[in-house]
Amino acid sequence: MRPPITPIPPRKSQYGIDPALVKTRVSELPGMTSVLLKELFPDLPEVIYPGAGGVSAVRKATEEALKNIDMSRIKPEHSVNILASHHGFTLLGGEPYAEMLKTLKDVIEARTGCNNIRLRAGVGLRFRETEEYIKRYGLDKHFEGKAIGVAPIDQGIPIETEIGTLYGIRKIYDADWIVHAHNSDVREVHFHRQVDRAVKPFGMSYARIETRSTYHQNLGPRAANFTARAIFDSPFVQGKFAFASFLTVAPNGIIGVDADSDLYALNDRVTQIGCRYYGKMMTLFGEIDECIAALDFPCPVVYVFSAGVIYANFAGANTDLYDLDLPLPAYTWYTEAFYGKAGRPLLKDIPPLNPAIKMCVHNYAWTGYPSAFFSEHIPTVVVGQEQADLFNRDPQNLTYLKHAVVAETTEAAMEFAYKTTGTRKVLIFDGAMGGINVSEPLAELLLKKAPAVSERVENELLPKWLRQRGIDMSVLGKAAS
């Protein structure tokens, strides 16, 4: 067995406890090991990060991708907004995404003579989050004071679309041109179901709260996808859209950078990556019969990472989140709304949360996202009174601790979980790069199950998933090249 991979370190943030309070990482405990993702799925693509080239490899890949982009419409006297989203800064430490953003500015400036290039970084429910990232990665200095975070409660701008008036954030669109700078990581596949993933930020990070709320509460995880497409297709946005640049990501790391002035062509390639590579990891996680889920990553509860899969996705891994024939995942806000006061779903179409998760050990994860649904339905142990107090003060998590218990230390929490559940299988959500930190019994199970999962995805599930999304199988070869 391999030693554990060093997890992503704690970060100083208003949304999490002081990093000094994180005394022990779960991967440091006895019986923990790691599995390289290429051991599970040898056909995963080669990555440029993590790697010997560091973030310089990301800069080089961005420069190479931009060679194919026509920037002739951008004039020296124009203004350009590079649009970012908070999620990119949670990938592999955040440095790769920050480097792509910096390179975009440098290349646009060098090729067009335009020096009024601004960064607009959108958020979700943590309105100050991207402000922290802008300072942490030196983006305020690189953009010469023209880097700001924008929130869905900021001043809006009406956008006339084919379905009526929708609302964007004014500061997103206050330039002559916009560059859509995003990533291919699937993240909330339980929400977007890998439908128009590349277009999603136009209805989310770049939208006013009145419009983005349709995504979560009004229309459900599939029907809502057309709002982002409607905004992007509007004459207003099309008149400003210059091109898109995506950090392409697989569960084992950064593959490269993909840039295109045709966002829908890029979306097809993003969809293939999401279905093929992340689909294998999620399908493999669905083979886990029992485990303790350990949260140990600087993100809100639902967004902590393990092998590129977030906890919210693992909570629904008992179903196929990519199969559009299945109407509702086990978890979305839309799904959660159909639970009655007795704590049970009122619709027979709603599957339960993943019964393989016998307990959750919340060693380190942030506030800033309503997470009580998880502690209510999955037995949860929170490590440290300071972390419990932080959640009790968070308006979005006032009942999280009503369904959880508090342990003084990581060691005590894990011992309690072992004794209570009877399982020694542990899946650690700590963002380990290139691999996955797990307990030895779970490592054995994953290595045993992976070959059959890979064959099933390639020969059965992937063709079905792409067909459901209207994507020609030939895109597989294009994306691979």
mmCIF file of N, CA and C in Angstrom, residues 112 215 355:
data_model
loop_
_atom_site.group_PDB
_atom_site.id
_atom_site.type_symbol
_atom_site.label_atom_id
_atom_site.label_comp_id
_atom_site.label_asym_id
_atom_site.label_seq_id
_atom_site.Cartn_x
_atom_site.Cartn_y
_atom_site.Cartn_z
ATOM 1 N N THR A 112 -3.498 42.731 -28.756
ATOM 2 C CA THR A 112 -4.475 43.729 -29.205
ATOM 3 C C THR A 112 -4.070 45.166 -28.875
ATOM 4 N N TYR A 215 -32.692 28.415 -11.284
ATOM 5 C CA TYR A 215 -31.899 27.196 -11.465
ATOM 6 C C TYR A 215 -32.070 26.250 -10.287
ATOM 7 N N PRO A 355 -27.145 5.171 0.674
ATOM 8 C CA PRO A 355 -27.148 4.402 1.928
ATOM 9 C C PRO A 355 -25.792 3.805 2.272
#
